[in-house]
Amino acid sequence: MSLVILIIFTCLGISVGFCILGALSYFMIVEPFPYQLSMVATQFFKGVASFPLLAIPMFILAGELMNESGITSRIIVFANLLVGRMKAGLALVNIWASVIFAGLSGSAIADTSALGRVFIPEMEKRGYPKDFAAAITAASSVIGPIIPPSIPVIIYALTVTGVSVPGLFMAGVVPGLLLAVALSIYVMVFKSHHETPQALNKNFKEIMNIIVQCAIPIGMPIFIVGSILFGIVTPTEAASFAVAYALVVGLFIFKELKFKSLPNIFARSMRDAAIIMFIIAAVAAANWLLNYNRIPNMITDFSLQYMNSKVMYLIFIIFIFFIVGLFLEGIAAMLVLVPILHPIGVSLGVDPTHLGIIIILNLMIGLITPPMGLCLFVADSIANVGIPRLAKQIFPLLLVELLVLVLITFVPDLSLFLPKLLGLLK
Amino acid sequence: MFKISYHMDKVLKKITNFLSYFFASGCFLSMFFLFFIIFTNSSKRYILGDSYEWGEELSIYISIYGIMFGIAWAYLQDRHVKFDILVRIMSKKYQLFFEYLTDCVSFVISVLFSYSGYMFMIKRGDVDASSLLTTSQWLSEITSIKYFLILGKLYPYYFSMCFGGFILAVSVLIRFLNRIFNQEVSTKEVF
């Protein structure tokens, strides 16, 4: 009956956290002792009472502060310096600016919003169709949560036992870059006719100035990932240092962040973190109940009767997460499905770090697929071309990303090579 | 849709704005102290070689209060993650009906959650908060205010569940009233 309530509430459009709490409360009320209503709050509290989980609000705050510090324009100038003279120059700048931005915000939606405001009108001026400009901005923003530091990676590491955050961070680097390269090849081959390459009219002094201006924000992800990687700090501590770094850069170096805007940024970040952590806590409470009744074990045993090969499991994972990602927000989908599907993968010999990257990339692709693609909505709110036109342009880009996903799924070394090289995985 | 009188409209707007300000202030303060404690604690550990024993536990409890303020504020602004594709394909009239229904169900769940939090606090709150006990005793001694001793128990921290459920229920109720009287809830900056 609880499951029926969960499904009905979900279909009614009630928020995910409420649906889980509602179904759980019903179960605790109707079932005899030892189940009691107070267990809902007990398990909810336990679900969020974790120090590593505090990395989430801290990283969100660091990203928000960086966004407000005027770094977007500096990143674009730097990306332009790197790839602006090539074929389809501005589209390439858009993609590679996303790669750099990924290291700062770790959020695909923030990426689409910040870069879209600059790139969509600018690409239109240079001759690109507006709908393509919006599509490439949304498609490239998927790179954000793959390249470290990444909030979905931290959540995955906390959901699954035996996975290290540094290992997962490093496992995301090659797939993220691969995604950027694949999108770059696509725009160079199919979209280069929209724009003629432009010469770099900058002297050595100007180039050095651009590099110095961009080195300051780029230093942040290097500092964060480096310090976590070498075991100097925990992810939560690193995130707090990232906030301090962003405050110093925004307030005293770039001077574009104002003291009076800090309360709004802090409050907004807490609210956005709360939305994610509410689901984490509700899912933790539901998982406690599932584990108490050994449901994941039963599902694993049942699934293993039919799913007896690694390849079949990986195909199933791609399929199920792609379908779920079409309709549900990525982190919520991950929190609900990973605790159930992860043990099956481990039983079949799938590396949990590799599995994490497949799932995260898969769900992030869901951000650009209609009908629930949030990045698509954000890009459309800037370009104002309508979702059908945008969907038509995003389709080939989606195929490119799915191709990369398949490659990453069936060539595990693409994800695992770097963490193994750095001794983060056996 | 119901018509609203001029005075009712003003009162509803005032309550909504006050709640937005209250929730946003809670979020701001939680986030500020969260950052401050984690940052100073980690810096102290790396510079001086030791950290405050209450640093980790207190920051966890602050974050839980922050989450409660955040989810209440997010509800007021209709920002929660939901699967509303089935509702969105319906006509406006049905959409509105389901929005009312969603608010009603969410209100009941919030009240139940608050009650669950209250039971949880009553049952388990008397346990000592291990890393905060010494500090609360020290605070009580130096100020001669015995009420500080409560900070060494889990009551004030478990109260976050009861309080969170309550403010969430209030937020849902106000959102519902704004919906039935067709009032927009501002999503602009609060401070």
Coordinates of C-alpha atoms in Angstrom, one line a residue:
Chain A
M1 CA 0.0 0.0 0.0
S2 CA 2.9 2.4 0.8
L3 CA 4.2 1.8 -2.7
V4 CA 0.8 2.6 -4.2
I5 CA 0.7 5.9 -2.1
L6 CA 4.2 6.7 -3.3
I7 CA 3.3 6.2 -7.0
I8 CA 0.0 8.1 -6.7
F9 CA 1.6 11.0 -4.9
T10 CA 4.4 11.1 -7.5
C11 CA 1.9 11.1 -10.4
L12 CA -0.1 13.9 -8.7
G13 CA 3.0 16.1 -9.0
I14 CA 3.8 16.3 -5.3
S15 CA 7.4 17.0 -4.6
V16 CA 9.6 13.9 -4.4
G17 CA 10.6 14.4 -0.7
F18 CA 7.0 14.8 0.4
C19 CA 6.0 11.7 -1.6
I20 CA 8.5 9.5 0.2
L21 CA 7.7 11.0 3.6
G22 CA 4.0 10.6 3.0
A23 CA 4.4 6.9 2.1
L24 CA 6.7 6.3 5.0
S25 CA 4.4 8.0 7.5
Y26 CA 1.5 5.9 6.3
F27 CA 3.5 2.7 6.7
M28 CA 4.7 3.7 10.2
I29 CA 1.1 4.5 11.3
V30 CA -0.6 1.4 10.0
E31 CA 2.1 -1.2 10.8
P32 CA 2.3 -2.7 14.3
F33 CA 5.2 -2.3 16.8
P34 CA 8.2 -1.8 16.4
Y35 CA 7.1 0.6 13.6
Q36 CA 6.1 4.0 15.0
L37 CA 5.6 7.5 13.5
S38 CA 8.5 8.9 15.4
M39 CA 10.8 6.7 13.3
V40 CA 10.2 8.9 10.3
A41 CA 11.8 11.9 12.0
T42 CA 14.5 9.7 13.5
Q43 CA 15.6 8.3 10.2
F44 CA 15.2 11.6 8.4
F45 CA 17.5 13.2 11.0
K46 CA 20.1 10.4 10.7
G47 CA 19.9 10.8 6.9
V48 CA 21.2 14.4 7.0
A49 CA 23.3 14.2 10.2
S50 CA 26.5 13.6 8.4
F51 CA 29.6 15.8 8.2
P52 CA 30.7 14.7 4.6
L53 CA 27.2 15.8 3.4
L54 CA 28.0 19.4 4.4
A55 CA 30.2 19.5 1.3
I56 CA 27.0 20.0 -0.7
P57 CA 25.9 23.4 0.7
M58 CA 29.6 24.5 0.8
F59 CA 30.2 23.7 -2.9
I60 CA 26.9 25.3 -3.9
L61 CA 27.9 28.5 -2.1
A62 CA 31.4 28.5 -3.6
G63 CA 29.9 28.2 -7.1
E64 CA 27.3 30.9 -6.5
L65 CA 30.1 33.3 -5.2
M66 CA 32.2 32.6 -8.2
N67 CA 29.3 33.2 -10.5
E68 CA 28.7 36.6 -8.9
S69 CA 32.4 37.5 -9.0
G70 CA 32.5 38.3 -12.7
I71 CA 34.5 35.3 -13.7
T72 CA 32.2 34.3 -16.6
S73 CA 33.5 37.0 -18.8
R74 CA 37.1 36.1 -17.9
I75 CA 36.6 32.5 -18.7
I76 CA 35.1 33.4 -22.1
V77 CA 38.0 35.6 -23.0
F78 CA 40.4 32.8 -22.0
A79 CA 38.5 30.1 -24.0
N80 CA 38.5 32.5 -26.9
L81 CA 42.2 32.7 -26.7
L82 CA 42.5 28.9 -26.7
V83 CA 40.1 27.9 -29.5
G84 CA 38.6 31.1 -30.9
R85 CA 40.6 31.1 -34.1
M86 CA 39.6 27.6 -35.2
K87 CA 36.7 26.6 -37.4
A88 CA 33.3 27.3 -35.8
G89 CA 35.3 29.3 -33.3
L90 CA 32.6 30.8 -31.1
A91 CA 30.8 27.4 -30.8
L92 CA 34.1 25.9 -29.7
V93 CA 34.6 28.7 -27.2
N94 CA 31.2 28.0 -25.8
I95 CA 32.0 24.3 -25.4
W96 CA 35.5 24.9 -23.8
A97 CA 34.2 27.7 -21.6
S98 CA 31.8 25.0 -20.2
V99 CA 34.8 22.8 -19.5
I100 CA 36.5 25.6 -17.5
F101 CA 33.3 26.6 -15.8
A102 CA 32.7 23.0 -14.8
G103 CA 35.6 23.2 -12.5
L104 CA 34.1 26.1 -10.7
S105 CA 30.3 25.5 -10.4
G106 CA 29.8 21.8 -10.9
S107 CA 26.2 22.5 -11.9
A108 CA 24.9 22.1 -15.4
I109 CA 22.0 24.5 -14.9
A110 CA 24.3 27.3 -13.5
D111 CA 26.5 26.7 -16.5
T112 CA 23.7 27.1 -19.1
S113 CA 22.3 30.1 -17.3
A114 CA 25.7 32.0 -16.9
L115 CA 27.2 31.1 -20.3
G116 CA 23.9 31.2 -22.2
R117 CA 23.3 34.9 -21.5
V118 CA 26.6 35.8 -23.1
F119 CA 26.9 33.2 -25.9
I120 CA 23.4 32.9 -27.3
P121 CA 23.2 36.5 -28.5
E122 CA 26.8 36.6 -29.5
M123 CA 26.6 33.5 -31.6
E124 CA 23.5 34.8 -33.3
K125 CA 25.4 38.0 -34.2
R126 CA 28.2 35.9 -35.8
G127 CA 25.7 34.1 -38.0
Y128 CA 24.7 31.0 -36.0
P129 CA 20.9 30.2 -35.9
K130 CA 19.6 31.2 -32.4
D131 CA 18.2 27.7 -31.7
F132 CA 21.5 26.1 -32.4
A133 CA 23.3 28.6 -30.2
A134 CA 20.9 27.7 -27.4
A135 CA 21.2 23.9 -28.1
I136 CA 25.0 23.9 -28.0
T137 CA 25.0 25.9 -24.7
A138 CA 22.7 23.4 -23.1
A139 CA 24.5 20.4 -24.5
S140 CA 27.9 21.5 -23.4
S141 CA 26.7 22.3 -19.9
V142 CA 26.3 18.6 -19.3
I143 CA 30.1 18.5 -18.9
G144 CA 29.7 20.5 -15.6
P145 CA 28.8 17.7 -13.2
I146 CA 31.3 15.3 -14.8
I147 CA 34.4 17.3 -14.3
P148 CA 35.5 17.8 -10.7
P149 CA 34.5 19.2 -8.3
S150 CA 31.0 17.8 -8.7
I151 CA 28.0 17.7 -6.4
P152 CA 26.4 14.5 -8.0
V153 CA 29.8 12.8 -7.5
I154 CA 29.8 13.6 -3.8
I155 CA 26.2 12.4 -3.4
Y156 CA 27.0 9.2 -5.3
A157 CA 30.0 8.6 -3.1
L158 CA 27.9 9.0 0.0
T159 CA 25.1 6.8 -1.3
V160 CA 27.4 3.9 -2.3
T161 CA 29.9 2.2 0.1
G162 CA 33.4 1.6 -0.9
V163 CA 33.8 4.5 -3.3
S164 CA 36.2 7.3 -2.7
V165 CA 35.4 10.9 -3.6
P166 CA 38.9 11.6 -5.0
G167 CA 38.7 8.4 -7.1
L168 CA 35.4 9.4 -8.5
F169 CA 36.6 13.0 -9.2
M170 CA 39.5 11.7 -11.2
A171 CA 37.3 9.2 -13.0
G172 CA 35.2 12.0 -14.3
V173 CA 38.1 14.0 -16.0
V174 CA 38.6 11.9 -19.1
P175 CA 34.9 11.3 -19.8
G176 CA 34.3 15.1 -19.4
L177 CA 37.1 16.0 -21.8
L178 CA 35.9 13.3 -24.2
L179 CA 32.5 14.8 -24.2
A180 CA 34.0 18.2 -25.0
V181 CA 36.1 16.8 -27.8
A182 CA 33.2 14.9 -29.3
L183 CA 31.0 18.0 -29.3
S184 CA 33.9 20.1 -30.8
I185 CA 34.3 17.6 -33.6
Y186 CA 30.6 17.8 -34.3
V187 CA 30.5 21.6 -34.5
M188 CA 33.7 21.8 -36.6
V189 CA 32.4 19.3 -39.1
F190 CA 28.7 20.3 -39.4
K191 CA 28.5 23.9 -38.2
S192 CA 31.7 25.6 -39.4
H193 CA 29.9 27.2 -42.4
H194 CA 28.1 29.6 -40.0
E195 CA 31.3 31.5 -39.1
T196 CA 34.6 32.4 -40.7
P197 CA 37.7 32.0 -38.5
Q198 CA 38.9 35.2 -37.0
A199 CA 42.5 36.3 -36.5
L200 CA 43.8 36.9 -33.0
N201 CA 44.4 40.6 -32.7
K202 CA 46.2 40.6 -29.4
N203 CA 49.8 41.4 -28.5
F204 CA 51.9 39.4 -26.0
K205 CA 51.1 41.7 -23.1
E206 CA 47.3 41.4 -23.6
I207 CA 47.6 37.6 -23.9
M208 CA 49.5 37.4 -20.6
N209 CA 46.9 39.7 -19.0
I210 CA 44.1 37.3 -20.1
I211 CA 46.0 34.3 -18.7
V212 CA 46.7 36.0 -15.4
Q213 CA 43.0 37.1 -15.0
C214 CA 41.8 33.6 -15.7
A215 CA 44.5 31.8 -13.7
I216 CA 42.9 33.1 -10.5
P217 CA 39.5 31.4 -10.8
I218 CA 41.0 28.3 -12.5
G219 CA 43.2 28.0 -9.4
M220 CA 40.2 27.2 -7.3
P221 CA 39.3 23.8 -8.8
I222 CA 43.0 22.9 -9.0
F223 CA 43.4 23.8 -5.3
I224 CA 40.2 21.9 -4.3
V225 CA 40.8 18.7 -6.2
G226 CA 44.5 18.8 -5.5
S227 CA 44.1 19.1 -1.7
I228 CA 41.4 16.3 -1.6
L229 CA 43.5 14.1 -3.9
F230 CA 46.6 14.3 -1.7
G231 CA 44.6 13.6 1.4
I232 CA 45.3 17.0 2.9
V233 CA 41.7 17.9 3.5
T234 CA 38.3 16.2 3.5
P235 CA 35.8 17.2 0.7
T236 CA 33.8 19.3 3.3
E237 CA 36.9 21.1 4.5
A238 CA 38.0 21.7 0.9
A239 CA 34.6 23.1 0.1
S240 CA 34.9 25.6 3.0
F241 CA 38.3 26.7 1.7
A242 CA 36.8 27.1 -1.7
V243 CA 34.2 29.4 -0.3
A244 CA 36.9 31.5 1.4
Y245 CA 38.9 31.5 -1.9
A246 CA 35.8 32.7 -3.8
L247 CA 35.1 35.4 -1.2
V248 CA 38.6 36.7 -1.4
V249 CA 38.7 36.6 -5.2
G250 CA 35.2 38.2 -5.6
L251 CA 35.6 40.9 -2.9
F252 CA 39.2 41.9 -3.0
I253 CA 40.8 40.8 -6.3
F254 CA 38.1 41.2 -8.9
K255 CA 36.1 43.5 -6.7
E256 CA 32.8 42.6 -8.5
L257 CA 31.3 40.9 -5.5
K258 CA 29.6 43.3 -3.1
F259 CA 29.3 42.9 0.7
K260 CA 25.6 43.8 0.5
S261 CA 24.8 41.0 -1.9
L262 CA 26.4 38.3 0.4
P263 CA 23.2 37.7 2.5
N264 CA 21.2 36.9 -0.6
I265 CA 23.9 34.6 -2.0
F266 CA 24.2 32.8 1.3
A267 CA 20.5 32.4 1.7
R268 CA 19.9 31.3 -1.9
S269 CA 22.7 28.7 -1.6
M270 CA 21.2 27.2 1.6
R271 CA 17.8 27.0 -0.1
D272 CA 19.2 25.3 -3.1
A273 CA 21.2 22.9 -1.0
A274 CA 18.1 22.2 1.2
I275 CA 16.1 21.1 -1.9
I276 CA 18.7 18.4 -2.6
M277 CA 19.3 17.5 1.1
F278 CA 15.6 17.2 1.7
I279 CA 15.4 14.4 -0.9
I280 CA 18.6 12.8 0.5
A281 CA 17.1 12.7 4.0
A282 CA 13.8 11.4 2.8
V283 CA 15.4 8.7 0.7
A284 CA 17.7 7.8 3.6
A285 CA 14.6 7.2 5.8
A286 CA 13.0 5.1 3.1
N287 CA 16.2 3.1 2.5
W288 CA 16.4 2.3 6.2
L289 CA 13.0 0.7 5.9
L290 CA 13.9 -1.1 2.7
N291 CA 17.1 -2.4 4.2
Y292 CA 15.4 -3.4 7.5
N293 CA 13.1 -5.6 5.4
R294 CA 16.0 -6.8 3.2
I295 CA 14.2 -5.5 0.1
P296 CA 17.4 -4.6 -1.9
N297 CA 18.8 -8.1 -1.2
M298 CA 15.6 -9.6 -2.5
I299 CA 15.7 -7.4 -5.6
T300 CA 19.3 -8.3 -6.2
D301 CA 18.7 -12.0 -5.9
F302 CA 15.6 -11.8 -8.1
S303 CA 17.5 -9.7 -10.8
L304 CA 20.5 -12.0 -10.8
Q305 CA 18.3 -14.9 -11.9
Y306 CA 17.6 -13.0 -15.2
M307 CA 20.5 -10.7 -15.5
N308 CA 23.6 -12.9 -15.5
S309 CA 26.1 -10.9 -17.5
K310 CA 28.0 -7.6 -17.0
V311 CA 27.1 -6.4 -20.5
M312 CA 23.4 -7.1 -20.0
Y313 CA 23.5 -5.2 -16.7
L314 CA 25.3 -2.2 -18.2
I315 CA 22.8 -2.0 -21.1
F316 CA 20.0 -2.2 -18.6
I317 CA 21.7 0.7 -16.5
I318 CA 22.0 2.9 -19.6
F319 CA 18.4 2.2 -20.6
I320 CA 16.8 2.6 -17.2
F321 CA 18.7 5.8 -16.2
F322 CA 18.1 7.4 -19.6
I323 CA 14.4 6.7 -19.4
V324 CA 14.2 7.9 -15.7
G325 CA 16.3 10.9 -16.6
L326 CA 13.8 12.0 -19.1
F327 CA 11.2 12.5 -16.4
L328 CA 12.9 13.0 -13.1
E329 CA 15.6 15.3 -11.8
G330 CA 19.0 13.6 -11.9
I331 CA 20.0 13.7 -8.2
A332 CA 16.6 12.5 -7.1
A333 CA 16.7 9.7 -9.6
M334 CA 20.2 8.7 -8.5
L335 CA 19.2 8.7 -4.8
V336 CA 16.2 6.5 -5.4
L337 CA 17.7 4.0 -7.8
V338 CA 21.4 3.7 -6.9
P339 CA 20.9 1.9 -3.6
I340 CA 18.8 -0.7 -5.3
L341 CA 20.8 -1.2 -8.5
H342 CA 24.3 -0.8 -7.2
P343 CA 24.5 -4.2 -5.3
I344 CA 23.5 -6.0 -8.5
G345 CA 26.3 -4.4 -10.4
V346 CA 28.8 -5.2 -7.7
S347 CA 27.7 -8.8 -7.7
L348 CA 28.3 -8.9 -11.5
G349 CA 31.8 -7.4 -11.1
V350 CA 31.1 -3.9 -12.3
D351 CA 33.5 -1.4 -10.7
P352 CA 31.4 1.0 -8.5
T353 CA 33.5 4.0 -9.5
H354 CA 33.0 3.2 -13.2
L355 CA 29.3 2.7 -12.5
G356 CA 29.1 6.1 -10.8
I357 CA 30.4 7.9 -13.8
I358 CA 28.1 6.0 -16.2
I359 CA 25.1 6.9 -14.0
I360 CA 26.0 10.5 -13.5
L361 CA 26.7 11.1 -17.2
N362 CA 23.5 9.3 -18.1
L363 CA 21.4 11.4 -15.8
M364 CA 23.1 14.6 -16.8
I365 CA 22.2 13.9 -20.4
G366 CA 18.6 13.8 -19.1
L367 CA 19.0 17.6 -18.5
I368 CA 18.9 18.2 -22.2
T369 CA 16.2 15.8 -23.2
P370 CA 12.6 16.9 -23.4
P371 CA 10.1 16.8 -21.7
M372 CA 11.9 17.5 -18.3
G373 CA 15.3 18.8 -19.5
L374 CA 16.0 21.6 -17.1
C375 CA 19.0 22.9 -19.1
L376 CA 16.8 23.0 -22.2
F377 CA 14.3 25.2 -20.3
V378 CA 17.0 27.5 -19.1
A379 CA 18.4 27.8 -22.6
D380 CA 15.0 28.5 -24.0
S381 CA 14.3 31.1 -21.4
I382 CA 17.3 33.0 -22.8
A383 CA 16.9 32.3 -26.5
N384 CA 13.1 32.3 -26.5
V385 CA 12.9 30.0 -29.6
G386 CA 10.5 27.4 -28.2
I387 CA 11.2 23.9 -27.0
P388 CA 10.2 22.2 -30.3
R389 CA 12.8 24.2 -32.3
L390 CA 15.4 23.7 -29.6
A391 CA 14.7 19.9 -29.3
K392 CA 15.2 19.6 -33.1
Q393 CA 18.7 21.2 -32.8
I394 CA 19.6 19.3 -29.7
F395 CA 18.9 15.9 -31.2
P396 CA 22.2 15.4 -33.1
L397 CA 24.1 16.8 -30.0
L398 CA 22.2 14.3 -27.9
L399 CA 23.3 11.5 -30.2
V400 CA 26.9 12.6 -29.9
E401 CA 26.6 12.5 -26.1
L402 CA 25.0 9.1 -26.1
L403 CA 27.8 7.8 -28.3
V404 CA 30.3 9.1 -25.7
L405 CA 28.2 7.4 -23.0
V406 CA 28.3 4.1 -24.7
L407 CA 32.0 4.4 -25.2
I408 CA 32.6 5.2 -21.5
T409 CA 30.3 2.3 -20.5
F410 CA 32.0 -0.4 -22.5
V411 CA 35.6 0.9 -22.2
P412 CA 35.9 1.2 -18.4
D413 CA 39.6 2.2 -18.6
L414 CA 38.5 5.6 -20.0
S415 CA 37.1 6.4 -16.6
L416 CA 39.4 4.2 -14.4
F417 CA 42.7 4.9 -16.1
L418 CA 43.4 8.2 -14.3
P419 CA 42.4 7.2 -10.7
K420 CA 44.4 4.0 -11.2
L421 CA 47.4 5.9 -12.4
L422 CA 47.2 8.2 -9.3
G423 CA 46.8 5.2 -7.0
L424 CA 43.3 6.1 -6.0
L425 CA 41.9 2.7 -7.2
K426 CA 43.3 -0.8 -7.1
Chain B
M1 CA -10.3 30.8 -8.1
F2 CA -11.7 33.0 -5.3
K3 CA -12.0 36.7 -5.1
I4 CA -10.1 38.5 -2.5
S5 CA -10.9 41.7 -0.8
Y6 CA -8.4 44.6 -0.8
H7 CA -7.6 44.2 2.9
M8 CA -7.2 40.5 2.7
D9 CA -4.9 40.9 -0.2
K10 CA -2.7 43.2 1.8
V11 CA -2.7 40.9 4.8
L12 CA -1.8 37.9 2.7
K13 CA 1.0 39.8 1.0
K14 CA 2.4 40.9 4.3
I15 CA 2.3 37.4 5.8
T16 CA 3.9 36.0 2.6
N17 CA 6.7 38.7 2.6
F18 CA 7.3 38.2 6.3
L19 CA 7.6 34.4 5.9
S20 CA 10.0 34.8 2.9
Y21 CA 12.1 37.2 5.0
F22 CA 12.0 34.9 8.0
F23 CA 12.9 31.7 6.0
A24 CA 15.6 33.6 4.0
S25 CA 17.1 35.0 7.3
G26 CA 17.2 31.4 8.7
C27 CA 18.9 30.2 5.5
F28 CA 21.4 33.0 5.6
L29 CA 22.3 32.6 9.2
S30 CA 22.6 28.8 9.0
M31 CA 24.8 29.1 5.9
F32 CA 26.9 31.8 7.4
F33 CA 27.6 29.9 10.7
L34 CA 28.0 26.7 8.8
F35 CA 30.8 28.2 6.7
F36 CA 32.3 30.1 9.6
I37 CA 32.5 27.0 11.9
I38 CA 33.8 24.6 9.3
F39 CA 36.3 27.0 7.9
T40 CA 37.7 28.2 11.3
N41 CA 37.7 24.7 12.7
S42 CA 39.6 23.3 9.7
S43 CA 42.0 26.3 9.6
K44 CA 42.7 25.9 13.3
R45 CA 43.4 22.2 12.9
Y46 CA 46.0 22.9 10.1
I47 CA 47.5 25.9 11.7
L48 CA 47.5 25.1 15.4
G49 CA 47.2 21.4 15.3
D50 CA 43.9 21.1 17.2
S51 CA 40.2 21.9 16.6
Y52 CA 37.1 22.7 18.6
E53 CA 35.6 19.4 19.8
W54 CA 32.1 20.7 19.1
G55 CA 33.0 21.9 15.5
E56 CA 31.7 19.0 13.6
E57 CA 28.6 18.2 15.6
L58 CA 27.4 21.8 15.9
S59 CA 27.9 22.4 12.2
I60 CA 25.7 19.3 11.4
Y61 CA 22.9 20.6 13.7
I62 CA 23.1 24.0 12.2
S63 CA 22.9 22.6 8.7
I64 CA 19.7 20.6 9.7
Y65 CA 18.0 23.8 10.8
G66 CA 19.2 25.4 7.6
I67 CA 17.7 22.6 5.6
M68 CA 14.4 23.1 7.4
F69 CA 14.3 26.8 6.6
G70 CA 15.4 26.1 3.1
I71 CA 12.7 23.6 2.3
A72 CA 10.0 25.8 3.8
W73 CA 11.2 28.8 1.7
A74 CA 11.5 26.6 -1.4
Y75 CA 7.9 25.5 -1.0
L76 CA 6.7 29.0 -0.8
Q77 CA 8.5 29.7 -4.1
D78 CA 7.3 26.4 -5.6
R79 CA 10.9 25.2 -6.2
H80 CA 10.8 21.6 -5.0
V81 CA 11.8 18.7 -7.3
K82 CA 8.7 17.0 -8.6
F83 CA 7.4 14.8 -11.3
D84 CA 4.7 17.0 -12.7
I85 CA 4.7 16.0 -16.4
L86 CA 1.3 14.2 -16.1
V87 CA -0.3 17.2 -14.5
R88 CA 1.3 19.6 -17.0
I89 CA -0.4 17.9 -20.0
M90 CA -3.8 18.5 -18.5
S91 CA -6.0 21.5 -19.0
K92 CA -5.5 24.6 -16.9
K93 CA -8.5 23.8 -14.8
Y94 CA -7.3 20.4 -13.8
Q95 CA -3.8 21.7 -13.3
L96 CA -5.1 24.1 -10.7
F97 CA -7.2 21.4 -9.1
F98 CA -4.1 19.2 -8.7
E99 CA -2.1 22.1 -7.4
Y100 CA -4.7 22.6 -4.6
L101 CA -4.7 18.8 -4.0
T102 CA -0.9 18.8 -3.8
D103 CA -0.9 21.6 -1.2
C104 CA -3.5 19.8 0.9
V105 CA -1.5 16.5 0.8
S106 CA 1.7 18.3 1.5
F107 CA 0.1 20.1 4.5
V108 CA -1.0 16.8 6.0
I109 CA 2.5 15.3 5.5
S110 CA 4.1 18.4 7.1
V111 CA 1.9 18.2 10.1
L112 CA 2.6 14.4 10.5
F113 CA 6.3 15.1 10.1
S114 CA 6.2 17.8 12.8
Y115 CA 4.4 15.4 15.1
S116 CA 6.9 12.7 14.3
G117 CA 9.7 15.1 15.1
Y118 CA 8.0 16.0 18.4
M119 CA 7.8 12.3 19.4
F120 CA 11.4 11.8 18.4
M121 CA 12.5 14.7 20.5
I122 CA 10.6 13.6 23.6
K123 CA 11.8 10.0 23.3
R124 CA 15.5 10.6 22.6
G125 CA 16.2 14.2 23.5
D126 CA 17.4 13.6 27.0
V127 CA 20.6 11.9 25.7
D128 CA 23.8 13.9 26.0
A129 CA 25.2 15.6 22.9
S130 CA 28.7 14.1 23.5
S131 CA 30.9 16.8 22.0
L132 CA 28.8 19.7 23.2
L133 CA 28.4 18.6 26.8
T134 CA 31.6 20.1 28.1
T135 CA 31.1 23.4 26.3
S136 CA 27.6 23.8 27.6
Q137 CA 28.8 23.1 31.2
W138 CA 31.6 25.6 30.7
L139 CA 29.2 28.2 29.4
S140 CA 26.8 27.6 32.3
E141 CA 29.6 27.9 34.8
I142 CA 31.1 31.1 33.5
T143 CA 27.8 32.9 33.0
S144 CA 25.9 31.3 35.9
I145 CA 23.0 30.7 33.5
K146 CA 21.9 27.1 34.1
Y147 CA 19.8 27.2 30.9
F148 CA 23.0 26.7 28.9
L149 CA 23.1 23.1 30.1
I150 CA 20.3 22.3 27.7
L151 CA 22.8 22.8 24.9
G152 CA 24.6 19.7 26.1
K153 CA 21.5 17.6 25.6
L154 CA 20.0 16.6 22.2
Y155 CA 16.6 18.3 22.8
P156 CA 17.5 21.6 21.0
Y157 CA 18.9 19.7 18.0
Y158 CA 16.1 17.1 17.7
F159 CA 13.7 20.0 18.0
S160 CA 14.7 20.9 14.4
M161 CA 12.5 18.1 13.1
C162 CA 9.4 19.3 14.9
F163 CA 10.1 23.0 14.1
G164 CA 10.9 22.1 10.5
G165 CA 7.6 20.3 10.0
F166 CA 5.8 23.2 11.6
I167 CA 7.3 25.9 9.4
L168 CA 6.8 23.7 6.4
A169 CA 3.1 23.3 7.2
V170 CA 2.9 27.1 7.6
S171 CA 4.6 27.6 4.3
V172 CA 2.3 25.1 2.5
L173 CA -0.7 26.8 4.0
I174 CA 0.3 30.3 2.8
R175 CA 1.3 28.9 -0.6
F176 CA -2.2 27.3 -0.8
L177 CA -3.9 30.6 0.2
N178 CA -1.8 32.5 -2.4
R179 CA -2.9 29.9 -5.0
I180 CA -6.6 30.0 -4.3
F181 CA -6.6 33.8 -4.3
N182 CA -4.4 33.8 -7.4
Q183 CA -1.6 35.8 -5.8
E184 CA 2.0 35.6 -7.1
V185 CA 4.7 34.8 -4.6
S186 CA 7.8 36.8 -5.3
T187 CA 11.0 34.9 -6.1
K188 CA 13.1 38.1 -6.1
E189 CA 16.0 38.7 -3.7
V190 CA 14.8 39.1 -0.1
F191 CA 17.5 41.3 1.5

